Each structure stands twice: as C-alpha cells, then as structure tokens.
Short mmCIF file of C-alpha atoms and ligand atoms in Angstrom, two decimals:
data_model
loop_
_atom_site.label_atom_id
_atom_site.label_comp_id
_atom_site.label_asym_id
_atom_site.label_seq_id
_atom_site.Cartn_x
_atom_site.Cartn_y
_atom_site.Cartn_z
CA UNK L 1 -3.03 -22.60 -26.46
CA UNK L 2 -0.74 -20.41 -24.38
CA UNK L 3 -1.14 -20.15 -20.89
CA UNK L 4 0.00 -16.72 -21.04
CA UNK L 5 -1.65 -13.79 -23.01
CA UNK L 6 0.07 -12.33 -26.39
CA UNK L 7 1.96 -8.98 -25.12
CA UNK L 8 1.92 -7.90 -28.26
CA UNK L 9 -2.44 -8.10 -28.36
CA UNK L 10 -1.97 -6.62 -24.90
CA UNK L 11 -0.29 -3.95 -25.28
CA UNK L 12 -2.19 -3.10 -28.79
CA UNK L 13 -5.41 -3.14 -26.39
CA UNK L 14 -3.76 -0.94 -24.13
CA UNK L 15 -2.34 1.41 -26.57
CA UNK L 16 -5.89 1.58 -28.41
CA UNK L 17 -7.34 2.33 -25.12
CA UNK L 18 -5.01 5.32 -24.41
CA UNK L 19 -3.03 3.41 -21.38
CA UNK L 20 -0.13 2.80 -23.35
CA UNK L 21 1.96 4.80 -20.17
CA UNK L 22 1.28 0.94 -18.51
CA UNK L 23 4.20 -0.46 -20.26
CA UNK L 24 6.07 2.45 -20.43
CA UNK L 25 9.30 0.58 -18.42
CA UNK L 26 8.49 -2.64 -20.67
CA UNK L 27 12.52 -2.57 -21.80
CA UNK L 28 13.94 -3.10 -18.78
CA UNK L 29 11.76 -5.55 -16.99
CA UNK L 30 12.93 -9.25 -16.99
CA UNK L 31 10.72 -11.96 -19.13
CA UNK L 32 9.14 -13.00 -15.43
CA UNK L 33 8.22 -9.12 -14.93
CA UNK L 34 6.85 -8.79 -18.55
CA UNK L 35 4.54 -12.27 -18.30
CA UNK L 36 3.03 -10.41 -14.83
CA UNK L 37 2.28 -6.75 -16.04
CA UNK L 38 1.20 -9.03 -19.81
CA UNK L 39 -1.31 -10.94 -17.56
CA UNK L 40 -2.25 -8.40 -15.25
CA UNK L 41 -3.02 -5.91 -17.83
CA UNK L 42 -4.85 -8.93 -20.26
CA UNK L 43 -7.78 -8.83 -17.44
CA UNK L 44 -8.14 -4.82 -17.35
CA UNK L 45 -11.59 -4.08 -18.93
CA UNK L 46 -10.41 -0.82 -20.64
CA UNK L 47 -13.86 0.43 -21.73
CA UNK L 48 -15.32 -0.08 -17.93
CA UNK L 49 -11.82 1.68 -16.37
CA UNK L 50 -11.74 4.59 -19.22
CA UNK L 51 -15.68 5.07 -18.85
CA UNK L 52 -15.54 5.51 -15.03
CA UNK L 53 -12.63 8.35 -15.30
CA UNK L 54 -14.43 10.18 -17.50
CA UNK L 55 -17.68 10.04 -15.59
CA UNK L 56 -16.10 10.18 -12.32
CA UNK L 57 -12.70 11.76 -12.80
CA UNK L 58 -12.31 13.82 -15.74
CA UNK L 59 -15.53 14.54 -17.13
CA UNK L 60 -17.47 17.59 -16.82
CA UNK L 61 -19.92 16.04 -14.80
CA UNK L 62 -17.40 14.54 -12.32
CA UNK L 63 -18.62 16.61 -9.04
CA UNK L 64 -20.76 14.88 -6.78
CA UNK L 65 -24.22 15.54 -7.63
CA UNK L 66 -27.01 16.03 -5.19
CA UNK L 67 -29.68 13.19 -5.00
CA UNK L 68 -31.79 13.92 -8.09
CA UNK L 69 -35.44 12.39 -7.25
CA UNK L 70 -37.66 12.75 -4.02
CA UNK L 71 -36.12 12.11 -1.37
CA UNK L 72 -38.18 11.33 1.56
CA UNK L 73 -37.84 8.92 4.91
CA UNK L 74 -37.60 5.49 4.73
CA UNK L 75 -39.95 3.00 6.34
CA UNK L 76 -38.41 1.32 9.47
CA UNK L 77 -39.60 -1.50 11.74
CA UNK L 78 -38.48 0.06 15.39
CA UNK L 79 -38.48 -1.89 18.41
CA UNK L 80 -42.37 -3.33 19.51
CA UNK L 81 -44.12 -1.16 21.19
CA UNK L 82 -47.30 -2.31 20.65
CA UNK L 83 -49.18 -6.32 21.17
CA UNK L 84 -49.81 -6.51 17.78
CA UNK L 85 -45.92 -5.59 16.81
CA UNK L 86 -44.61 -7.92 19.66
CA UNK L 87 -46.87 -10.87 18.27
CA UNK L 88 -45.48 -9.83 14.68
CA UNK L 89 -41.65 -9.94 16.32
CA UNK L 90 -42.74 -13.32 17.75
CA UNK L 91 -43.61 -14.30 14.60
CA UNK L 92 -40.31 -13.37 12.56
CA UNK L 93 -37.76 -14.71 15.35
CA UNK L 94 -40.00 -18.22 15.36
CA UNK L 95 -39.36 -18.00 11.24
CA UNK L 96 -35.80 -17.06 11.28
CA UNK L 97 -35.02 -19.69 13.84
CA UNK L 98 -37.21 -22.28 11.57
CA UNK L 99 -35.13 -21.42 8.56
CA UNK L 100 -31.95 -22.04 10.56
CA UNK L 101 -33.07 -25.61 11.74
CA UNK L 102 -33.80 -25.94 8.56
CA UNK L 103 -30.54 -25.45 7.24
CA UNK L 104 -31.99 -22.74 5.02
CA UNK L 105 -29.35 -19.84 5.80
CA UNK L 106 -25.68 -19.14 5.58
CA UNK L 107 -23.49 -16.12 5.96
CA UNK L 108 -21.73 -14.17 4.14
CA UNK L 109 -19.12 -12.05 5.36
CA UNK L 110 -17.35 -9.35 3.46
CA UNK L 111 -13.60 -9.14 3.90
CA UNK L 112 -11.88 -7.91 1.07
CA UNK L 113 -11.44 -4.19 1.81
CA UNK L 114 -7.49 -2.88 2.10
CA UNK L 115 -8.62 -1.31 5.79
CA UNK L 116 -6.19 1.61 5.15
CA UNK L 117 -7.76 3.58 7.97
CA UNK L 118 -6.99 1.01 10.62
CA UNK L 119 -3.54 0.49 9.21
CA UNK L 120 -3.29 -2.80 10.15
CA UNK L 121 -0.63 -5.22 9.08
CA UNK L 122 -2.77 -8.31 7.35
CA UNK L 123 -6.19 -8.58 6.68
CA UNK L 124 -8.53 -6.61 8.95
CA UNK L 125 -10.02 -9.75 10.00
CA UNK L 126 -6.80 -10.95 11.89
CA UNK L 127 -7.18 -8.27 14.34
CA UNK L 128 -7.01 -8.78 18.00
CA UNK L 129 -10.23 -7.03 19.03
CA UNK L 130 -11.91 -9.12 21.98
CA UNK L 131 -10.84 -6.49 25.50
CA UNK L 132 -9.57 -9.52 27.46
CA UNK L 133 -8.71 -12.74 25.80
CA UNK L 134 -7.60 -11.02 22.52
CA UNK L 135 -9.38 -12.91 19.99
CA UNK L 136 -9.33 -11.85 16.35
CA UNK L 137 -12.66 -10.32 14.66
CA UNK L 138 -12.08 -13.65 12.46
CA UNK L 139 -12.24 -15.86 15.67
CA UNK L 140 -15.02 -14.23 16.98
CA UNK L 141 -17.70 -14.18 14.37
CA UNK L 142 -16.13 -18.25 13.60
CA UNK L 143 -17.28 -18.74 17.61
CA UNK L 144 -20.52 -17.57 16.75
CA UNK L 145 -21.19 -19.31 13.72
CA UNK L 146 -19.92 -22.87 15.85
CA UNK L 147 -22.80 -21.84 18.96
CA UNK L 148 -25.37 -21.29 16.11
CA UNK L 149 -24.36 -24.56 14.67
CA UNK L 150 -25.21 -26.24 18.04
CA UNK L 151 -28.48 -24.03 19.04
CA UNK L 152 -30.26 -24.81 16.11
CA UNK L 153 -28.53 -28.39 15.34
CA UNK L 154 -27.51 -27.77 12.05
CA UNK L 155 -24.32 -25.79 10.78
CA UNK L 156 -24.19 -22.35 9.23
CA UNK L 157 -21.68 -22.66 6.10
CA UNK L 158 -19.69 -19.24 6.37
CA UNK L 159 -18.60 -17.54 2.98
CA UNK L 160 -15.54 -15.74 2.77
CA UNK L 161 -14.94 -12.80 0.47
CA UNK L 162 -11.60 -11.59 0.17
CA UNK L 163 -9.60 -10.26 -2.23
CA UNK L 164 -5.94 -10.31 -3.92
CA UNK L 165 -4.79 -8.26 -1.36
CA UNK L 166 -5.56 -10.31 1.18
CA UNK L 167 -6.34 -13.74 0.40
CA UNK L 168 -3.77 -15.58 0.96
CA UNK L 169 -3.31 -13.85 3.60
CA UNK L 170 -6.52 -15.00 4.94
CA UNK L 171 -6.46 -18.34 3.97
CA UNK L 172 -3.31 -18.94 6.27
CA UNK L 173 -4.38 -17.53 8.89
CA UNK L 174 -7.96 -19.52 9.12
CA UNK L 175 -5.57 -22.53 8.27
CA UNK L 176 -2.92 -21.72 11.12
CA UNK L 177 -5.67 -21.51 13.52
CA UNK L 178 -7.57 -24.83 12.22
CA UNK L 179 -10.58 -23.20 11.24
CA UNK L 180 -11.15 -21.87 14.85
CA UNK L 181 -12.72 -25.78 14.99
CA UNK L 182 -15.44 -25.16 12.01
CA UNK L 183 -15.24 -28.44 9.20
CA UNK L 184 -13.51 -26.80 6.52
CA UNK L 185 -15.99 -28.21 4.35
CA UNK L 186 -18.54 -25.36 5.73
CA UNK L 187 -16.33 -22.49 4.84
CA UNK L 188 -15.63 -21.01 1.62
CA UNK L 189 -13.10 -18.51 0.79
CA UNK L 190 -13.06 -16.76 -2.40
CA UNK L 191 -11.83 -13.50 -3.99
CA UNK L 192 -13.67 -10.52 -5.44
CA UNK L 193 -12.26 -8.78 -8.20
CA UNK L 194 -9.88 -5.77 -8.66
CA UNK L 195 -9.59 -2.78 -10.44
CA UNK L 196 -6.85 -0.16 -11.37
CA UNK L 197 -6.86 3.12 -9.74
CA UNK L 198 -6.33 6.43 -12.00
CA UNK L 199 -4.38 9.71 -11.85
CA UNK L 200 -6.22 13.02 -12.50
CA UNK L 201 -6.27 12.60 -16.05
CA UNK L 202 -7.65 9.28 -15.98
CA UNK L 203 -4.40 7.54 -17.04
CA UNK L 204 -4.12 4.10 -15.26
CA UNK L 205 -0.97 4.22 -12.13
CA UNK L 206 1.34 1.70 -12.07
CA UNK L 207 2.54 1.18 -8.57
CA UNK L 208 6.55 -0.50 -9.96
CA UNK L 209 7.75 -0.77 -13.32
CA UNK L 210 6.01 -4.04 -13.71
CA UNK L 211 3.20 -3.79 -11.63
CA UNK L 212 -0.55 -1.84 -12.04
CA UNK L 213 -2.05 -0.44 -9.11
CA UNK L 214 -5.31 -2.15 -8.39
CA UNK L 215 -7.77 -2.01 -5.63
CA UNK L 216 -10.84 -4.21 -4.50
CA UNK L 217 -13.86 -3.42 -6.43
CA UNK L 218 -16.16 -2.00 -3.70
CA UNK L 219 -18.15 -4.71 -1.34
CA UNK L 220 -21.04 -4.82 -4.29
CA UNK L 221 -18.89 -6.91 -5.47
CA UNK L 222 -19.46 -9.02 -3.31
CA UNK L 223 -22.77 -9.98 -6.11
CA UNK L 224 -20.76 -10.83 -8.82
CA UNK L 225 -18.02 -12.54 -6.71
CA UNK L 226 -20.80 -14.76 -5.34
CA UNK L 227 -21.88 -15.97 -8.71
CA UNK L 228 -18.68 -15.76 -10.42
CA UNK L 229 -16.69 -17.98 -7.56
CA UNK L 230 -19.18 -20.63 -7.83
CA UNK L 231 -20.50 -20.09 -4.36
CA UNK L 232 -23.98 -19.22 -5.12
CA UNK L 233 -24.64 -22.06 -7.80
CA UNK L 234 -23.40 -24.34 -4.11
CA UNK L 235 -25.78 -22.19 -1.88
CA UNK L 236 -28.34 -23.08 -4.40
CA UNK L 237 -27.70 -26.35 -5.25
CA UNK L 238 -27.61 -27.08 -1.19
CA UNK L 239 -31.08 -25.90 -0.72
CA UNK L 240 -29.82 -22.64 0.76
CA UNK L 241 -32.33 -19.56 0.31
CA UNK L 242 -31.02 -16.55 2.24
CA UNK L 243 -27.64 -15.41 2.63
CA UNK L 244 -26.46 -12.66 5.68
CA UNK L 245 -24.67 -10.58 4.94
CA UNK L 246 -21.70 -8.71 7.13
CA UNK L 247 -18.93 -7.08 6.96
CA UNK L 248 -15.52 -8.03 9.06
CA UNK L 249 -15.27 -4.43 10.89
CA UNK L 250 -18.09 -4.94 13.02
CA UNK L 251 -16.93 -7.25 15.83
CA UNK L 252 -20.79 -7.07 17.42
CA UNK L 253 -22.54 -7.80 14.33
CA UNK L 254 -25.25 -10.34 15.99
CA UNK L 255 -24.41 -12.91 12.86
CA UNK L 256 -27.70 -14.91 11.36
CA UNK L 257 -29.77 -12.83 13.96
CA UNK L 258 -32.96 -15.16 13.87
CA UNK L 259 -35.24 -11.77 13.81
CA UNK L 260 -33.70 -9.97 11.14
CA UNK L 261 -33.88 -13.31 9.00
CA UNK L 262 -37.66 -14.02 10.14
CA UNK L 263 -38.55 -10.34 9.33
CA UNK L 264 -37.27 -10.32 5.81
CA UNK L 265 -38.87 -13.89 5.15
CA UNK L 266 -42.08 -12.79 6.15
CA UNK L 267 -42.11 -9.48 4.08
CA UNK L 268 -40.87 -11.72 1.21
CA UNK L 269 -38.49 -9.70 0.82
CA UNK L 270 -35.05 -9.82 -1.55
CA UNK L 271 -32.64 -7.43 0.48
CA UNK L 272 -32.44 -5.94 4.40
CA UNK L 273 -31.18 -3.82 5.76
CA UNK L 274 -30.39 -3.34 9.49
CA UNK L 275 -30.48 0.61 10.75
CA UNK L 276 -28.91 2.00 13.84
CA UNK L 277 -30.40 5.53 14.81
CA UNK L 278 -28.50 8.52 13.77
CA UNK L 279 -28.60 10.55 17.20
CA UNK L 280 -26.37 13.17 15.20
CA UNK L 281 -26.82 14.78 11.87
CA UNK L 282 -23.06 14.98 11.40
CA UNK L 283 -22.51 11.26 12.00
CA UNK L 284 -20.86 10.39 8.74
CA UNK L 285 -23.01 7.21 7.62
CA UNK L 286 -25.30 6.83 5.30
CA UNK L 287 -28.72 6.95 5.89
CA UNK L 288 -31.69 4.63 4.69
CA UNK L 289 -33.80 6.85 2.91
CA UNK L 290 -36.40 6.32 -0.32
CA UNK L 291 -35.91 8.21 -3.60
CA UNK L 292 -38.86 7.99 -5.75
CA UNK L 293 -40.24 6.05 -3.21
CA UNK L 294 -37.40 3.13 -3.97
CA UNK L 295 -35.30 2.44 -1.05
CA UNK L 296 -31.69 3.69 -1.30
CA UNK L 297 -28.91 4.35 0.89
CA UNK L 298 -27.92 8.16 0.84
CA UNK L 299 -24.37 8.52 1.59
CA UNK L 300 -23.77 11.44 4.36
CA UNK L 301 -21.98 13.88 1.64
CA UNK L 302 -24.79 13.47 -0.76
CA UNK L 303 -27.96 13.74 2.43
CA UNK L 304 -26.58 17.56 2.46
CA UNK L 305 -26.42 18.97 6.07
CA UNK L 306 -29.37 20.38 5.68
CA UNK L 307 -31.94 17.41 4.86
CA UNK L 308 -29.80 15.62 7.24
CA UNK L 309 -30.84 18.09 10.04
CA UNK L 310 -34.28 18.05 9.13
CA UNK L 311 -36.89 16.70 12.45
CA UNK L 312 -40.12 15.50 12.95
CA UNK L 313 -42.67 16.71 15.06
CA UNK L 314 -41.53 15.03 17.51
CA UNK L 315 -37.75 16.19 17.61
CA UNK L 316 -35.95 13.09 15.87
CA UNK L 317 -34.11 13.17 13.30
CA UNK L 318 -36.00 12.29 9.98
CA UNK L 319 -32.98 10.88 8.18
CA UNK L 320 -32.35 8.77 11.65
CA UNK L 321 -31.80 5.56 9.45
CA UNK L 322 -27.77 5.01 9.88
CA UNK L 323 -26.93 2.21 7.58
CA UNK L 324 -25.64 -0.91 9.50
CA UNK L 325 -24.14 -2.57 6.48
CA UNK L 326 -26.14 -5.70 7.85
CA UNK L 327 -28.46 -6.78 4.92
CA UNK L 328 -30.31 -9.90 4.23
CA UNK L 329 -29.68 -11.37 0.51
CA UNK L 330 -32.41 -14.39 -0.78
CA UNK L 331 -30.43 -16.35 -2.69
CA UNK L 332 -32.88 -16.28 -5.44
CA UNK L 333 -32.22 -12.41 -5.82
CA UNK L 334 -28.71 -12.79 -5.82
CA UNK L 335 -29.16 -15.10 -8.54
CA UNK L 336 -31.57 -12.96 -10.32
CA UNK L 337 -30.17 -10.11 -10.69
CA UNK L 338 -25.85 -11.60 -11.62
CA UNK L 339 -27.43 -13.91 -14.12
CA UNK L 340 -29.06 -10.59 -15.91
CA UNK L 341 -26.67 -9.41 -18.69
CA UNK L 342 -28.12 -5.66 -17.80
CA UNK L 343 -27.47 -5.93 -14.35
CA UNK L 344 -25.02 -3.45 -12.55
CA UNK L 345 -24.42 -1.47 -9.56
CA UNK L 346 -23.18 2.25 -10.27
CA UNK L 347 -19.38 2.81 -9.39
CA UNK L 348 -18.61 5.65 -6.53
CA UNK L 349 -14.96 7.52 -6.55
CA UNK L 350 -12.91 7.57 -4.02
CA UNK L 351 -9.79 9.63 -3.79
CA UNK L 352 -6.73 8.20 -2.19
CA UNK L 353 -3.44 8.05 -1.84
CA UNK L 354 -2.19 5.34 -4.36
CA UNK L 355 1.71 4.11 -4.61
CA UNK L 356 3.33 5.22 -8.01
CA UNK L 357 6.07 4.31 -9.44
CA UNK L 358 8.66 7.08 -8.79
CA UNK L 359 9.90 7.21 -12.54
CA UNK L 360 12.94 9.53 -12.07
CA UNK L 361 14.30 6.51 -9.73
CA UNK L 362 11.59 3.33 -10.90
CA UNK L 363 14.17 1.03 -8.22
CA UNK L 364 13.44 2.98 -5.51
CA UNK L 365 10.03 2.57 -3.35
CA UNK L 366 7.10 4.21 -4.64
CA UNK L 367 6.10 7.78 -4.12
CA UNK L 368 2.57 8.18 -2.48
CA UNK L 369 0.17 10.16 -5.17
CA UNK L 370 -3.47 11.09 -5.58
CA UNK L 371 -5.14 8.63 -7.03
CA UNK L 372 -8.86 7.30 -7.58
CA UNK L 373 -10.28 4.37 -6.97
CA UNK L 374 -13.41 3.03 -8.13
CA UNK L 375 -15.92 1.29 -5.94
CA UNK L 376 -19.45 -0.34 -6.11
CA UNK L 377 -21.76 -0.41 -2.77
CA UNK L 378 -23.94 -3.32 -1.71
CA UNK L 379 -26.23 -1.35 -0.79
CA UNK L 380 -27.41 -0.34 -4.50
CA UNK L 381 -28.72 -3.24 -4.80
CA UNK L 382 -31.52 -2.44 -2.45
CA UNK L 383 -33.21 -0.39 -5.55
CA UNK L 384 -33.50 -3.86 -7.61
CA UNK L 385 -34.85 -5.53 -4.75
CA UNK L 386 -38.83 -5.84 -5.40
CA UNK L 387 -39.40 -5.92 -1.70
CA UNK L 388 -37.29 -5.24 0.53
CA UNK L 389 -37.51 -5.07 4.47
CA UNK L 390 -35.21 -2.22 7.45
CA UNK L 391 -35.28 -3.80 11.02
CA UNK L 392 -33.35 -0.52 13.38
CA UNK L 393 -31.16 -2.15 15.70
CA UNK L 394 -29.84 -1.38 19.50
CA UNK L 395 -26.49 0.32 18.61
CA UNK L 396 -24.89 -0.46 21.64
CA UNK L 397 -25.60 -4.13 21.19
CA UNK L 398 -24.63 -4.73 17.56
CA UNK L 399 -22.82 -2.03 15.94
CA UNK L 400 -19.54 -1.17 16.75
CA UNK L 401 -17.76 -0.94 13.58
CA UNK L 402 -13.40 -0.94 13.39
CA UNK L 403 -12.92 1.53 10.94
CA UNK L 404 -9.84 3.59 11.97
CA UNK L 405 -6.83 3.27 14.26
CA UNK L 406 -7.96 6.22 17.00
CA UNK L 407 -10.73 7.80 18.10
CA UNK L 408 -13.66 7.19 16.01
CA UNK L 409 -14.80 3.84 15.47
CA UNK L 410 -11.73 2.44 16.53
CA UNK L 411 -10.45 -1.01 18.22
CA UNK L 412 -10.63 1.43 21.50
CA UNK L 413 -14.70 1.89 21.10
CA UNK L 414 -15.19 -1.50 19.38
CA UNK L 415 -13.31 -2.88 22.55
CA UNK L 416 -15.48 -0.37 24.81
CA UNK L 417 -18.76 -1.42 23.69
CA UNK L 418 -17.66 -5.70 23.40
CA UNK L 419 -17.14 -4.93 27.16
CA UNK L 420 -20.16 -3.06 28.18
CA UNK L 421 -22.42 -5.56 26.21
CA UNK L 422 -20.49 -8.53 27.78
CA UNK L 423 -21.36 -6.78 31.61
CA UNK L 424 -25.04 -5.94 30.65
CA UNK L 425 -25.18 -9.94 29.56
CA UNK L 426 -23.62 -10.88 32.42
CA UNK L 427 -25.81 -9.01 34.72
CA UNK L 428 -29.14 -10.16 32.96
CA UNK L 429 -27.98 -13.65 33.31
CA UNK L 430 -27.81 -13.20 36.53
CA UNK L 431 -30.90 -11.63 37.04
CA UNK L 432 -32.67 -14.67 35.08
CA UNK L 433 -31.04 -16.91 37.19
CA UNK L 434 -31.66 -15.30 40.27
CA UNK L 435 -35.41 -15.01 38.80
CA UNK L 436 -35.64 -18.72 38.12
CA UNK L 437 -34.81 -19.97 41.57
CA UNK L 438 -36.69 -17.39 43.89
CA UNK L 439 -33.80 -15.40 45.13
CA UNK L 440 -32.92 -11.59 45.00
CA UNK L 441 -31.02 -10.35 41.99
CA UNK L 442 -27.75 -8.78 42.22
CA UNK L 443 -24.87 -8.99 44.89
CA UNK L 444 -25.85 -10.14 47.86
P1 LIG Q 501 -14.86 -0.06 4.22
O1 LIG Q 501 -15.73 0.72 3.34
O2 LIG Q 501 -14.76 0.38 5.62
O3 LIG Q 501 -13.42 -0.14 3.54
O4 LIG Q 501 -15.32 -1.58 4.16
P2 LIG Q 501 -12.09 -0.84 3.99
O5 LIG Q 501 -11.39 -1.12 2.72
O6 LIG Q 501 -12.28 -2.00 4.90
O7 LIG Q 501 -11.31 0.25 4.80
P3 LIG Q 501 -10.60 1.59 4.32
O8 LIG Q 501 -11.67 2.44 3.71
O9 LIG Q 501 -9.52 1.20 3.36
O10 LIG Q 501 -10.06 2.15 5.59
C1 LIG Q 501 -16.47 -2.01 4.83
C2 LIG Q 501 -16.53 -3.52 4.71
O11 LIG Q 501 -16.59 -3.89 3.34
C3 LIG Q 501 -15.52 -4.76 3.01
C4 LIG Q 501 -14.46 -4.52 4.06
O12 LIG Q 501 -13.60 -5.63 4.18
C5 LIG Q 501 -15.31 -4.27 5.28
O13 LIG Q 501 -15.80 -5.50 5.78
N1 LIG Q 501 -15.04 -4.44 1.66
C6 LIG Q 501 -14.79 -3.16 1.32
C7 LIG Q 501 -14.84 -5.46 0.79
O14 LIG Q 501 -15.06 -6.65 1.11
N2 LIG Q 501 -14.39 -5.16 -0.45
C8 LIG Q 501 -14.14 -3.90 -0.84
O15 LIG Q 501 -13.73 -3.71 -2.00
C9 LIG Q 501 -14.35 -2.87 0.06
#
C-alpha cells in the first residue's frame, strides 16, 4: 500500500464536497507540493468542515443565539467561613494530598493555541514571564511539578498538548533546556488536531498554492487528543485516576492544587471547575452558570449585559462565577465519554484574520482575509459530567492569565501579580518564622 493518498480519490472527495477551489493551483505545484496539499487535504473531514459553515457561517441560523434554557446561578464552594466548611476544606486538602502520595494524579496542560493576541514568536509557553529571573511559563509550571514531586515523594507525570503549529517547536525547546531537570520519561508531548478555516461562503482558504489553512481545534480537544495520542490508555494503565487540567497562559495557575483535587474526589465528581469572582459585569469571561439546572459555562457575549448585571440581595454579582479554565478531569470520565461513538462537544466560530493565498500574485506572501475558524471548549464537557464540583479561587493568587501583548491580561499584569504574590509569600514566611521562634514579625 502507498504511503501517500491517491490525488486523484482526493481531489474527487474534495470536488464532491464543493472544495474543489483547494487544488485550484494543482498545475503548477511541484510533485513534493502536490504529495503535501494530497495528504493534507486526505485528513479533511469534509462533512464535519461543510456542516460547521453552514451552521456557523452561512446558514440562516448562523447569529449567535441567546442561551435557550433557564439560566440561573451556579453552585459555588467559596472560601470557609464556617467550622463545619473549614473541617470539610480539611477534609478535601488531606484527600487531594493522599491521592498525590499516592501517585493517583497527573497534569495536563493545554498548549496548543496559536496565541495570536500575545504575538509571540514560538509557542506561548516559551515566554519569559517570571519579573526577575525571566523564566519561561514552560519553566515555571516544570519547577512546580519537580517541588510537588518532592513534597509528596512521588512524581507528577506532566502531559503536553500541543499542536502542528507548535510542536516541534515545543519539543525543542523542553529538549534544549533538558526538561527543566524532570525524567523525560514523566512527560508526554502530543498534538491535538487541526482544522481548516473558511471564507464567508464557507469555501475552505488555502493559505499558498499548496498549502490549506488550518487552525487548532479548540482546547476540547484536548478529550479526543488524550485518547487518540495514547496518553489516557497510559494514565490508565498506570493507575492514574484524575487528570488537572491547565492551560499555559496562566503563569499562577497553583498546578495539582491538593484542595481543588480533594474537593472534586470527595463530591465524586467527573469535571471542576475553578471560579475567580467577576467584580465587573463587563469582564469578558465566561461565567459558571446552570442551564436547566446542568452546569455550563456561559460565554460573556452570550450572558447578555443584562443577566450579567443582575445582583443579589446582597449587592454581588449573581453571574460572579468567572471561569478559571482550571478543571479537574477523572480519568474514568475522560475515558467515558471519547470511547462513546455519540460523544461530542459543539463547535464555536471564531472570526479571524486568516492568511490567503493572494491569487493575482500566488508567489508573493499571503494577503490577510476574514476568515473563520472553528473551535470546541473544554468546558462543554462539564454538561456530560454526572457530578461535577466549582471551588472560587483568590484571583490575586492564581489567576493571572497572558492573553494579549498590552494592557489587559498581559505579560505586564501577569508579571505584576507573580510579584505581589511572591512579596505577600515572602512576608508570611516571615511572619511564620518570626511566630515559630518567639520574636516580633516584620523589620526590626
Ligand atoms: P485561548 O483561548 O486564549 O487561545 O487559549 P490562544 O490560541 O492561546 O490565543 P489567541 O486567542 O490566538 O490569542 C487558552 C488556552 O487553551 C489552549 C491555549 O494554548 C491556552 O493554554 N488552546 C487553545 C489549545 O491548547 N488549543 C486550542 O486549539 C486553543
């Protein structure tokens, strides 16, 4: 059997599909060129791509619709206030931290997204974030993983999503820096999958004459990836049960926090989700809410301003629940739900600007156009879960996420708030120590 796909089938596929325009410069490209756009365009799934344009691009119904279903708060555990929810927080950190002696829990950390916003050059996770010595978001999450390895005397294997766009990438750059001193045997580095963006009339863009334009598939892929890569069948052959998840913007994610893991244990739940409180309505994240009383994450443009203004009583926000993108996976749901034929998370649109080929001139670079790119969210997942657990989290101490290059979320806040956390540690170690031998605390 060939190694390379028949561009004759191929192109027949693509042709019966409507996205013949794919190998509309198919005369001029050398054999090499052909074999690549032949191959790449082999593993399109047609039906999936032309489906989501029509839904999402073309189609009638193709406007974002409103949440259809009631909508109403979501059920949060919020910091201990009284004995019986400090005994209960007692309880979950003792659980968490006896599934991580155990050897029960690994992490999972999300780094396939193209990080356009930042505009980085190379994988998001490469960036120099830490204020003063400059280490990478890579190297610092990698530290973290090594001290939990030594607090709880057995290693934390750290997965690795990536994608096309970046892997190699990544792979380098773990290898250049020798795995920041984790065994490479407790790492795992594997891709999620891609799909093509479309113009406005749903016709597939090809970025150079031999080339489609494709774009990682949304971090719920991350699901699919898991099982498809192999890595879950390892997590479960190794005796692993829960997975945490994170994603490679948030440089104070508080990585296999043993609280968050105890709390979702105890609630047997499948998924978690960390919150940070919403202090304003127009913060654009989405909220935890429950929809026909099934937890979902409502993304800001679909909460409407005004449900996302409505208060309590008591003045706070109702839809408070800012979604951390920190979630707790068991392994057995993960397994559940990719190993069910039915299974599969809705796609969202996103419209960007995509490279096209610039046809009058296919030699010269391409011209940016509007394009739309199709994306699943972890977070739909949460309504398959059959229990499912939200811990709300100090913002200032583990949420600080890198999502564009000024202002906003930013390396300038992410640094800001590394630094302010790294004082207030500081000064509480201090304080402890001072405590522990008698004397005053602070400067003398
Ligand atoms: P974002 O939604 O912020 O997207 O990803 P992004 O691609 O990093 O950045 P922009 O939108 O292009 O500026 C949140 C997290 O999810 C991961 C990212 O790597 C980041 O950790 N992610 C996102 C994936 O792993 N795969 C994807 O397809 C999308």
């Amino acid at each position: 059997m060939s190694a390379f796909p028949d561009p004759e089938v191929v192109r027949r596929a693509a042709a019966e599909a409507g996205q013949d325009q794919v190998f509309r410069f198919w005369p001029r490209l050398a054999q090499a060129e052909r074999r690549a756009l032949a191959a790449q365009v082999a593993a399109i799934d047609f039906p999936l791509v032309n489906r989501l344009a029509r839904e999402l691009v073309t189609g009638p119904a193709a406007r974002k619709a409103a949440p259809a279903g009631r909508v109403e708060p979501p059920v949060v555990f919020g910091m201990p206030r009284t004995g019986a929810e400090r005994a209960l927080f007692r309880e979950a950190r003792d659980r968490g931290e006896s599934l991580l002696r155990a050897g029960r829990v690994a992490a999972f950390l999300v780094a396939g997204g193209q990080g356009t916003r930042l505009g980085f050059d190379g994988p998001k996770g490469c960036f120099p974030i830490e204020p003063a010595a400059g280490r990478t978001l890579f190297h610092l999450f990698a530290a973290r993983i090594a001290a939990l390895g030594k607090t709880y005397r057995r290693p934390v294997p750290l997965l690795v999503m990536t994608s096309e766009e970046n892997h190699d990438a990544t792979l380098r750059f773990w290898a250049d820096q020798r795995y920041f001193g984790l065994p490479p045997w407790n790492l795992s580095f594997f891709r999620q999958d891609m799909l093509p963006a479309v113009d406005d009339a749903g016709k597939i863009i090809l970025e150079s004459p031999g080339r489609v334009h494709t774009s990682p598939n949304g971090h719920g892929g991350s699901l699919s990836a898991l099982a498809k890569s192999g890595a879950l069948a390892d997590l479960m052959r190794g005796g692993f049960e829960e997975l945490f998840y994170f994603q490679v913007d948030n440089p104070l994610a508080e990585v296999c926090d043993p609280l968050f893991i105890g709390m979702h244990a105890l609630a047997g739940a499948d998924m978690s989700t960390k919150v940070v409180k919403k202090t304003d309505p127009a913060e654009r994240v989405g909220a935890l809410a429950r929809m026909d009383t099934v937890p979902t994450v409502i993304e800001y443009s679909e909460l409407g301003e005004d449900r996302s203004r409505l208060r309590a009583p008591d003045g706070s926000l109702l839809y408070c629940a800012g979604n951390a993108a920190i979630h707790m996976l068991r392994v057995e749901f993960v397994h559940r739900v990719t190993s069910d034929p039915a299974f599969a998370l809705p796609y969202h649109v996103a419209k960007k600007q995509c490279p096209a080929v610039n046809d009058l001139d296919p030699a010269a670079p391409p011209l940016a156009t509007a394009g739309y790119k199709f994306e699943m969210f972890v977070f739909d997942a949460l309504r398959h879960a059959r229990a499912t657990t939200a811990l709300e989290i100090d913002r200032a101490e583990e949420f600080a996420p890198v999502k564009n290059a000024t202002g906003v979320d930013s390396p300038a806040t992410a640094r800001a708030a590394l630094a302010a956390r790294e004082r207030r540690r500081a000064a509480a170690a201090v304080a402890a120590a001072g405590a522990a031998s008698g004397a005053p605390a602070g400067p003398a």
